[in-house]
Amino acid sequence: MVEILTDQIFEDIVETIRESLLVLNSDLKVISVSRSFYDFFKVKPEETVGQLIYDLGNKQWDIPMLRELLETILPEKTSFDNYEVEHDFATIGKRTMLLNARQIEREVDEERIILLAIEDITERKKIEAGLGKAHEELKAVTTELKRAAQVKSEFLANMSHELRTPLNSINGFSEVLYDETFGPLNEKQKQYVNNVLTSGKHLLLLINQILDMAKVEAGKMKLALSSLPMKSLLNEISLLIENMVGKKKIKMSLEIAEDLPDIEADDLKVKEILYNLLSNAVKFTPEGGKIGMRVKKVDSEIEIVVWDTGIGIASENMDKIFEGFFRVDTPYSRLTEGTGLGLPLSKKMVELHGGKLLVESEGLNRGTSVRFTLPILSRMVV
Ligand code: ATP
Ligand code: MG
């Protein structure tokens, strides 16, 4: 005899619940079922309530794993959680179900009842499997991309190296011609040879920059570390810049802290970084403006700020200027020369030393400042 639930509220809860929920008595016969169970398994109340669970809908619930769960595991543990059951159901086909059950004792008559919740996770499993596959594919693509980038960098490094040899010969011989070591040139010849030499030198500079860029990206740039007397190095660089500034009617100011320590770094690279940043400041600051450099010790690093009151950088270009070969197109910058490699290269070289480089600008025509750090004791990355 199947008993009828007396507790109306309990029955209402079971009825309304969105998931498929079965209430069974201790003989595993159905006492009550949520409406969604009928909808989902396409069965009617009259062929469900009072039936043994295994007999429901042409015995489609007579599943060995469910028997094991209800007859062995549940009596022992009084509950089970998240058991996945894959089964070919007569009414709805092959599905994966997630089963949760609780065995509870009712206070009224001390009868044991079982709550069995059934969740169809077939679609979720499919999506999870799809996501897993997509993740694997993405990983493969990323690996391939990294490999391609590495090949590109190595190719560039080799190419630029190969290009330098003939170029050095072009530059060397045009210098010999220009010096008239082997006989005089007429005015036109001298002018043309000078053009060849100027272009050759420019090309060599470019190739060296590309080679450096490729080297950093291929992880092949090495630092030649030594102890750098920062104060004298900064003075040396600023003399060079003062020359450039002098021609252009720009004011330059230097604020170098008294207690500046020597640092462990690569002499040529630090000079190159400073030269790149200061020459940018000069280049992108119209006449009448100011540029400057502030250097101080901050904890275990020195911090260098190269600032100017020049044409500034719009926020949308802040990332692009580090991509390489990117030059912001403004009427003023169109008048200046360059390749767009100085800044990205400087950033990489700072990072190679274990420092950081940041560019800040309030926007167009509101100046720029480049702030970078160099550790006092090398934390060389490579
Ligand atoms: P290169 O340094 O290779 O000779 P470049 O000076 O044009 O050429 P980067 O130094 O890499 O190139 O700088 C990239 C771009 O960032 C510049 O072309 C310019 O548009 C912008 N930029 C860099 N520094 C400044 C600055 N101080 N003020 C305004 N714009 C700047
Ligand atoms: Mg530059």
Coordinates of C-alpha atoms and ligand atoms in Angstrom, one line a residue:
M1 CA 0.0 0.0 0.0
V2 CA 1.5 3.4 -1.0
E3 CA 0.9 6.1 1.5
I4 CA -0.3 9.5 0.6
L5 CA 1.7 12.6 1.8
T6 CA -0.3 14.3 4.5
D7 CA 1.9 17.4 4.7
Q8 CA 0.4 19.7 2.1
I9 CA 3.3 22.2 2.1
F10 CA 5.8 19.4 1.5
E11 CA 3.8 18.2 -1.4
D12 CA 3.4 21.8 -2.8
I13 CA 7.2 22.2 -2.7
V14 CA 7.8 19.0 -4.6
E15 CA 5.2 20.0 -7.1
T16 CA 6.7 23.4 -7.9
I17 CA 10.3 22.7 -8.0
R18 CA 11.9 23.2 -11.4
E19 CA 14.2 20.2 -11.3
S20 CA 13.0 16.6 -11.6
L21 CA 12.4 15.4 -8.1
L22 CA 11.0 12.1 -6.9
V23 CA 9.8 11.2 -3.4
L24 CA 10.0 7.5 -2.8
N25 CA 8.9 5.4 0.2
S26 CA 11.3 2.9 1.8
D27 CA 10.1 0.2 -0.7
L28 CA 11.2 2.5 -3.5
K29 CA 7.7 3.2 -4.7
V30 CA 6.9 6.7 -5.9
I31 CA 4.9 8.9 -3.4
S32 CA 5.1 12.2 -5.2
V33 CA 6.8 13.7 -8.2
S34 CA 7.6 17.3 -9.3
R35 CA 5.7 18.6 -12.3
S36 CA 8.9 19.0 -14.3
F37 CA 9.6 15.2 -14.0
Y38 CA 6.3 14.5 -15.9
D39 CA 7.2 17.1 -18.5
F40 CA 10.8 16.0 -19.0
F41 CA 10.2 12.2 -19.1
K42 CA 6.9 12.6 -20.9
V43 CA 5.0 10.4 -18.4
K44 CA 1.6 10.8 -16.7
P45 CA 0.8 10.9 -13.0
E46 CA -1.5 7.9 -13.2
E47 CA 1.4 5.7 -14.5
T48 CA 3.9 7.1 -12.0
V49 CA 2.6 7.5 -8.5
G50 CA 2.4 4.2 -6.6
Q51 CA 4.8 2.5 -9.0
L52 CA 8.1 1.0 -8.1
I53 CA 10.8 3.4 -9.5
Y54 CA 12.3 0.6 -11.7
D55 CA 9.0 0.0 -13.3
L56 CA 8.4 3.6 -14.4
G57 CA 8.0 4.3 -18.2
N58 CA 8.7 0.8 -19.6
K59 CA 11.3 0.1 -17.0
Q60 CA 13.5 2.8 -18.3
W61 CA 14.8 3.5 -14.8
D62 CA 15.8 0.0 -14.2
I63 CA 19.5 0.9 -14.3
P64 CA 22.1 -1.2 -12.4
M65 CA 23.9 1.9 -11.1
L66 CA 20.6 3.4 -9.7
R67 CA 19.8 0.1 -8.0
E68 CA 23.2 0.1 -6.4
L69 CA 22.8 3.7 -5.3
L70 CA 19.3 3.2 -3.8
E71 CA 19.7 -0.2 -2.4
T72 CA 23.3 -0.3 -1.1
I73 CA 24.8 3.1 -0.8
L74 CA 21.8 5.1 0.4
P75 CA 20.8 2.8 3.4
E76 CA 24.4 2.9 4.6
K77 CA 25.1 6.6 4.1
T78 CA 21.6 8.2 4.1
S79 CA 22.7 10.4 1.2
F80 CA 24.6 10.5 -2.0
D81 CA 25.7 13.5 -4.1
N82 CA 26.4 14.1 -7.7
Y83 CA 26.4 10.7 -9.1
E84 CA 26.6 10.8 -12.9
V85 CA 24.6 8.1 -14.7
E86 CA 24.7 7.7 -18.5
H87 CA 21.7 5.9 -19.8
D88 CA 19.6 5.4 -22.9
F89 CA 16.1 6.3 -21.8
A90 CA 13.2 4.9 -23.8
T91 CA 11.3 8.3 -23.9
I92 CA 14.1 10.8 -24.3
G93 CA 17.1 8.9 -25.6
K94 CA 20.7 8.8 -24.5
R95 CA 21.3 11.2 -21.6
T96 CA 23.7 11.9 -18.7
M97 CA 21.9 12.5 -15.4
L98 CA 23.2 13.8 -12.2
L99 CA 21.7 12.1 -9.2
N100 CA 21.4 13.4 -5.6
A101 CA 19.5 11.7 -2.9
R102 CA 18.6 12.1 0.8
Q103 CA 17.0 9.5 3.0
I104 CA 14.9 11.2 5.7
E105 CA 12.7 10.0 8.5
R106 CA 9.3 11.7 8.8
E107 CA 8.4 12.8 12.2
V108 CA 4.6 12.0 11.9
D109 CA 4.9 8.3 11.4
E110 CA 8.7 7.6 11.6
E111 CA 8.4 6.3 8.0
R112 CA 11.6 6.6 6.0
I113 CA 11.3 8.4 2.7
I114 CA 13.8 9.1 0.0
L115 CA 14.2 12.3 -2.0
L116 CA 15.8 11.7 -5.4
A117 CA 16.8 14.8 -7.5
I118 CA 17.6 14.2 -11.1
E119 CA 19.3 16.8 -13.2
D120 CA 19.9 16.4 -16.9
I121 CA 23.5 17.5 -17.5
T122 CA 23.8 16.2 -21.1
E123 CA 24.1 19.6 -22.6
R124 CA 26.5 20.9 -19.9
K125 CA 28.8 17.9 -20.5
K126 CA 28.8 18.6 -24.2
I127 CA 29.7 22.2 -23.6
E128 CA 32.4 21.2 -21.2
A129 CA 33.8 18.8 -23.6
G130 CA 33.7 21.4 -26.4
L131 CA 35.4 24.0 -24.1
G132 CA 38.1 21.5 -23.2
K133 CA 38.7 20.8 -26.9
A134 CA 38.7 24.6 -27.7
H135 CA 41.2 25.1 -24.9
E136 CA 43.5 22.4 -26.3
E137 CA 43.3 23.9 -29.7
L138 CA 44.0 27.4 -28.4
K139 CA 47.1 26.0 -26.6
A140 CA 48.3 24.4 -29.8
V141 CA 47.8 27.7 -31.7
T142 CA 49.6 29.7 -29.0
T143 CA 52.6 27.3 -29.1
E144 CA 52.7 27.6 -32.9
L145 CA 52.5 31.4 -32.7
K146 CA 55.3 31.6 -30.2
R147 CA 57.4 29.3 -32.4
A148 CA 56.6 31.5 -35.5
A149 CA 57.6 34.6 -33.6
Q150 CA 60.9 33.0 -32.5
V151 CA 61.6 31.9 -36.1
K152 CA 60.9 35.5 -37.3
S153 CA 63.2 37.0 -34.7
E154 CA 66.0 34.6 -35.6
F155 CA 65.5 35.3 -39.3
L156 CA 65.7 39.0 -38.7
A157 CA 68.7 38.6 -36.5
N158 CA 70.5 36.6 -39.2
M159 CA 69.4 38.9 -42.0
S160 CA 70.5 42.1 -40.3
H161 CA 73.8 40.4 -39.5
E162 CA 74.3 39.4 -43.2
L163 CA 73.3 42.9 -44.4
R164 CA 75.9 44.6 -42.3
T165 CA 78.9 43.1 -44.0
P166 CA 78.3 44.5 -47.5
L167 CA 77.0 47.8 -46.0
N168 CA 80.2 48.3 -44.0
S169 CA 82.1 47.8 -47.3
I170 CA 79.9 50.4 -49.0
N171 CA 80.4 52.9 -46.2
G172 CA 84.2 52.2 -46.0
F173 CA 84.8 52.7 -49.7
S174 CA 82.6 55.8 -50.0
E175 CA 84.6 57.3 -47.1
V176 CA 87.8 56.5 -49.0
L177 CA 86.4 58.2 -52.1
Y178 CA 85.2 61.1 -50.2
D179 CA 88.6 61.6 -48.6
E180 CA 90.1 61.7 -52.1
T181 CA 92.9 59.4 -51.1
F182 CA 93.1 58.0 -54.7
G183 CA 92.6 61.2 -56.6
P184 CA 90.5 64.4 -56.6
L185 CA 86.7 64.4 -57.2
N186 CA 84.8 67.2 -58.9
E187 CA 82.2 69.1 -56.9
K188 CA 79.2 67.0 -58.1
Q189 CA 81.1 63.7 -57.5
K190 CA 82.0 64.8 -54.0
Q191 CA 78.4 65.7 -53.2
Y192 CA 77.0 62.4 -54.5
V193 CA 79.6 60.3 -52.7
N194 CA 78.7 62.2 -49.5
N195 CA 75.0 61.3 -50.1
V196 CA 75.9 57.7 -50.5
L197 CA 77.9 57.8 -47.2
T198 CA 75.1 59.6 -45.3
S199 CA 72.5 57.1 -46.5
G200 CA 74.8 54.2 -45.8
K201 CA 75.3 55.4 -42.2
H202 CA 71.6 55.8 -41.7
L203 CA 70.9 52.4 -43.1
L204 CA 73.6 50.9 -40.8
L205 CA 71.9 52.6 -37.8
L206 CA 68.6 51.1 -38.8
I207 CA 69.9 47.6 -39.3
N208 CA 71.6 47.8 -35.9
Q209 CA 68.3 48.8 -34.3
I210 CA 66.4 45.9 -36.1
L211 CA 69.2 43.5 -35.1
D212 CA 68.9 44.6 -31.5
M213 CA 65.1 44.3 -31.5
A214 CA 65.3 40.8 -33.0
K215 CA 68.0 39.8 -30.5
V216 CA 65.9 40.9 -27.5
E217 CA 62.8 39.1 -28.9
A218 CA 64.7 35.9 -29.5
G219 CA 66.1 36.2 -26.0
K220 CA 69.6 36.5 -27.3
M221 CA 70.6 39.9 -26.1
K222 CA 73.2 39.7 -23.4
L223 CA 74.2 42.4 -21.1
A224 CA 77.9 43.3 -20.5
L225 CA 77.6 44.3 -16.8
S226 CA 80.1 46.5 -15.1
S227 CA 79.9 49.1 -12.2
L228 CA 78.7 52.3 -13.7
P229 CA 79.5 55.7 -12.2
M230 CA 76.0 57.1 -12.9
K231 CA 76.9 60.7 -12.2
S232 CA 79.7 61.0 -14.7
L233 CA 77.7 58.9 -17.2
L234 CA 74.7 61.3 -16.9
N235 CA 77.0 64.3 -17.3
E236 CA 78.6 62.8 -20.4
I237 CA 75.1 62.2 -22.0
S238 CA 73.8 65.6 -21.1
L239 CA 76.7 67.3 -22.8
L240 CA 75.8 65.5 -25.9
I241 CA 72.2 66.5 -25.6
E242 CA 73.1 70.1 -24.7
N243 CA 74.7 70.3 -28.2
M244 CA 71.5 69.2 -29.8
V245 CA 69.4 71.5 -27.6
G246 CA 71.7 74.5 -28.3
K247 CA 70.8 74.5 -31.9
K248 CA 67.1 74.5 -31.2
K249 CA 66.3 77.2 -28.5
I250 CA 65.1 74.7 -25.9
K251 CA 65.9 75.0 -22.2
M252 CA 67.3 71.9 -20.4
S253 CA 67.3 71.3 -16.7
L254 CA 69.0 68.6 -14.8
E255 CA 68.2 67.5 -11.2
I256 CA 70.6 64.7 -10.2
A257 CA 70.5 63.6 -6.5
E258 CA 73.7 64.0 -4.5
D259 CA 73.7 60.5 -3.1
L260 CA 73.4 58.7 -6.4
P261 CA 75.2 55.3 -6.1
D262 CA 77.1 53.5 -8.9
I263 CA 75.0 50.8 -10.5
E264 CA 75.7 47.4 -12.0
A265 CA 74.6 47.7 -15.6
D266 CA 75.6 47.6 -19.3
D267 CA 77.4 50.8 -20.0
L268 CA 76.6 51.1 -23.8
K269 CA 73.0 50.1 -23.3
V270 CA 72.3 52.5 -20.5
K271 CA 73.8 55.3 -22.7
E272 CA 71.7 54.2 -25.6
I273 CA 68.5 54.3 -23.5
L274 CA 69.3 57.8 -22.2
Y275 CA 70.2 59.0 -25.6
N276 CA 67.0 57.6 -27.1
L277 CA 64.8 59.2 -24.5
L278 CA 66.6 62.6 -24.4
S279 CA 66.7 62.9 -28.2
N280 CA 63.0 62.1 -28.3
A281 CA 62.4 64.9 -25.8
V282 CA 64.4 67.3 -27.9
K283 CA 62.9 66.1 -31.2
F284 CA 59.3 66.3 -30.1
T285 CA 59.5 69.7 -28.3
P286 CA 59.0 72.7 -30.4
E287 CA 61.3 75.8 -30.0
G288 CA 60.7 77.7 -26.8
G289 CA 59.9 74.6 -24.8
K290 CA 61.7 72.9 -22.0
I291 CA 63.2 69.4 -21.4
G292 CA 64.8 67.9 -18.4
M293 CA 66.0 64.9 -16.5
R294 CA 65.4 64.0 -12.8
V295 CA 67.5 61.2 -11.3
K296 CA 67.3 59.8 -7.7
K297 CA 67.7 56.7 -5.7
V298 CA 64.4 55.0 -4.7
D299 CA 65.0 51.9 -2.4
S300 CA 67.1 49.4 -4.3
E301 CA 66.8 51.2 -7.6
I302 CA 67.6 54.4 -9.3
E303 CA 64.7 56.2 -11.0
I304 CA 65.2 58.4 -14.0
V305 CA 62.6 60.7 -15.4
V306 CA 63.1 62.3 -18.8
W307 CA 60.4 65.0 -19.3
D308 CA 59.5 67.6 -21.8
T309 CA 56.9 70.2 -22.5
G310 CA 56.5 69.2 -26.1
I311 CA 53.8 67.8 -28.3
G312 CA 52.7 65.0 -25.9
I313 CA 51.2 61.7 -26.8
A314 CA 47.4 61.0 -27.1
S315 CA 46.2 58.2 -24.8
E316 CA 45.1 56.0 -27.7
N317 CA 48.7 55.9 -29.0
M318 CA 50.3 55.0 -25.7
D319 CA 50.4 51.3 -26.4
K320 CA 51.2 51.6 -30.1
I321 CA 54.5 53.5 -29.6
F322 CA 55.9 50.4 -28.1
E323 CA 55.0 48.2 -31.0
G324 CA 58.0 49.1 -33.2
F325 CA 58.0 51.2 -36.4
F326 CA 55.1 53.3 -35.1
R327 CA 55.4 57.0 -35.3
V328 CA 52.5 59.3 -34.2
D329 CA 51.4 61.4 -37.1
T330 CA 51.0 65.0 -36.1
P331 CA 51.9 68.1 -38.1
Y332 CA 54.9 68.6 -35.9
S333 CA 56.2 65.1 -35.8
R334 CA 55.9 64.9 -39.6
L335 CA 58.9 67.4 -39.6
T336 CA 61.0 65.0 -37.5
E337 CA 63.0 62.0 -38.6
G338 CA 63.0 58.5 -37.1
T339 CA 62.1 54.9 -37.5
G340 CA 60.0 54.2 -34.4
L341 CA 62.4 51.8 -32.9
G342 CA 64.2 53.9 -30.2
L343 CA 61.4 53.7 -27.6
P344 CA 60.5 50.0 -27.9
L345 CA 64.1 49.1 -27.8
S346 CA 64.8 51.3 -24.8
K347 CA 61.9 49.6 -22.9
K348 CA 63.2 46.1 -23.7
M349 CA 66.7 47.1 -22.6
V350 CA 65.4 48.5 -19.3
E351 CA 63.5 45.3 -18.7
L352 CA 66.5 43.2 -19.5
H353 CA 68.3 45.0 -16.6
G354 CA 65.3 44.1 -14.4
G355 CA 63.8 47.7 -14.4
K356 CA 60.5 49.1 -15.7
L357 CA 59.8 51.9 -18.2
L358 CA 56.6 53.9 -18.3
V359 CA 55.5 56.7 -20.6
E360 CA 53.1 59.4 -19.3
S361 CA 51.5 62.2 -21.1
E362 CA 48.6 64.5 -20.2
G363 CA 47.7 64.4 -23.9
L364 CA 48.5 66.3 -27.1
N365 CA 50.7 69.4 -26.7
R366 CA 50.9 68.8 -22.9
G367 CA 54.3 67.3 -22.7
T368 CA 55.6 63.8 -22.1
S369 CA 57.6 62.2 -19.3
V370 CA 59.3 58.8 -19.5
R371 CA 60.0 57.2 -16.2
F372 CA 62.3 54.2 -15.8
T373 CA 64.1 52.3 -13.2
L374 CA 67.4 50.5 -13.1
P375 CA 68.2 48.2 -10.1
I376 CA 71.4 49.2 -8.3
L377 CA 72.5 45.5 -8.1
S378 CA 71.7 43.8 -11.4
R379 CA 68.7 41.5 -11.5
M380 CA 69.5 40.6 -15.1
V381 CA 66.5 38.8 -16.7
V382 CA 68.3 36.7 -19.2
Ligands
ATP1 P1 63.9 56.4 -33.7 O1 64.0 56.6 -32.2 O2 63.8 55.0 -34.1 O3 64.9 57.2 -34.4 P2 61.4 57.8 -33.2 O4 62.1 58.7 -32.3 O5 60.3 58.3 -34.1 O6 62.4 57.0 -34.1 P3 60.6 56.2 -31.0 O7 61.7 56.8 -30.2 O8 60.5 54.7 -30.9 O9 60.7 56.6 -32.5 O10 59.3 56.8 -30.5 C1 58.1 56.3 -31.1 C2 57.1 57.4 -31.3 O11 56.6 57.8 -30.0 C3 57.6 58.7 -31.9 O12 57.7 58.6 -33.3 C4 56.7 59.7 -31.4 O13 55.5 59.7 -32.2 C5 56.3 59.2 -30.0 N1 57.2 59.8 -29.0 C6 58.3 59.3 -28.4 N2 58.8 60.1 -27.5 C7 58.0 61.2 -27.5 C8 58.0 62.5 -26.8 N3 59.0 62.8 -25.9 N4 57.0 63.4 -27.1 C9 56.1 63.1 -28.0 N5 56.0 62.0 -28.7 C10 57.0 61.0 -28.5
MG2 MG 63.4 58.0 -30.8

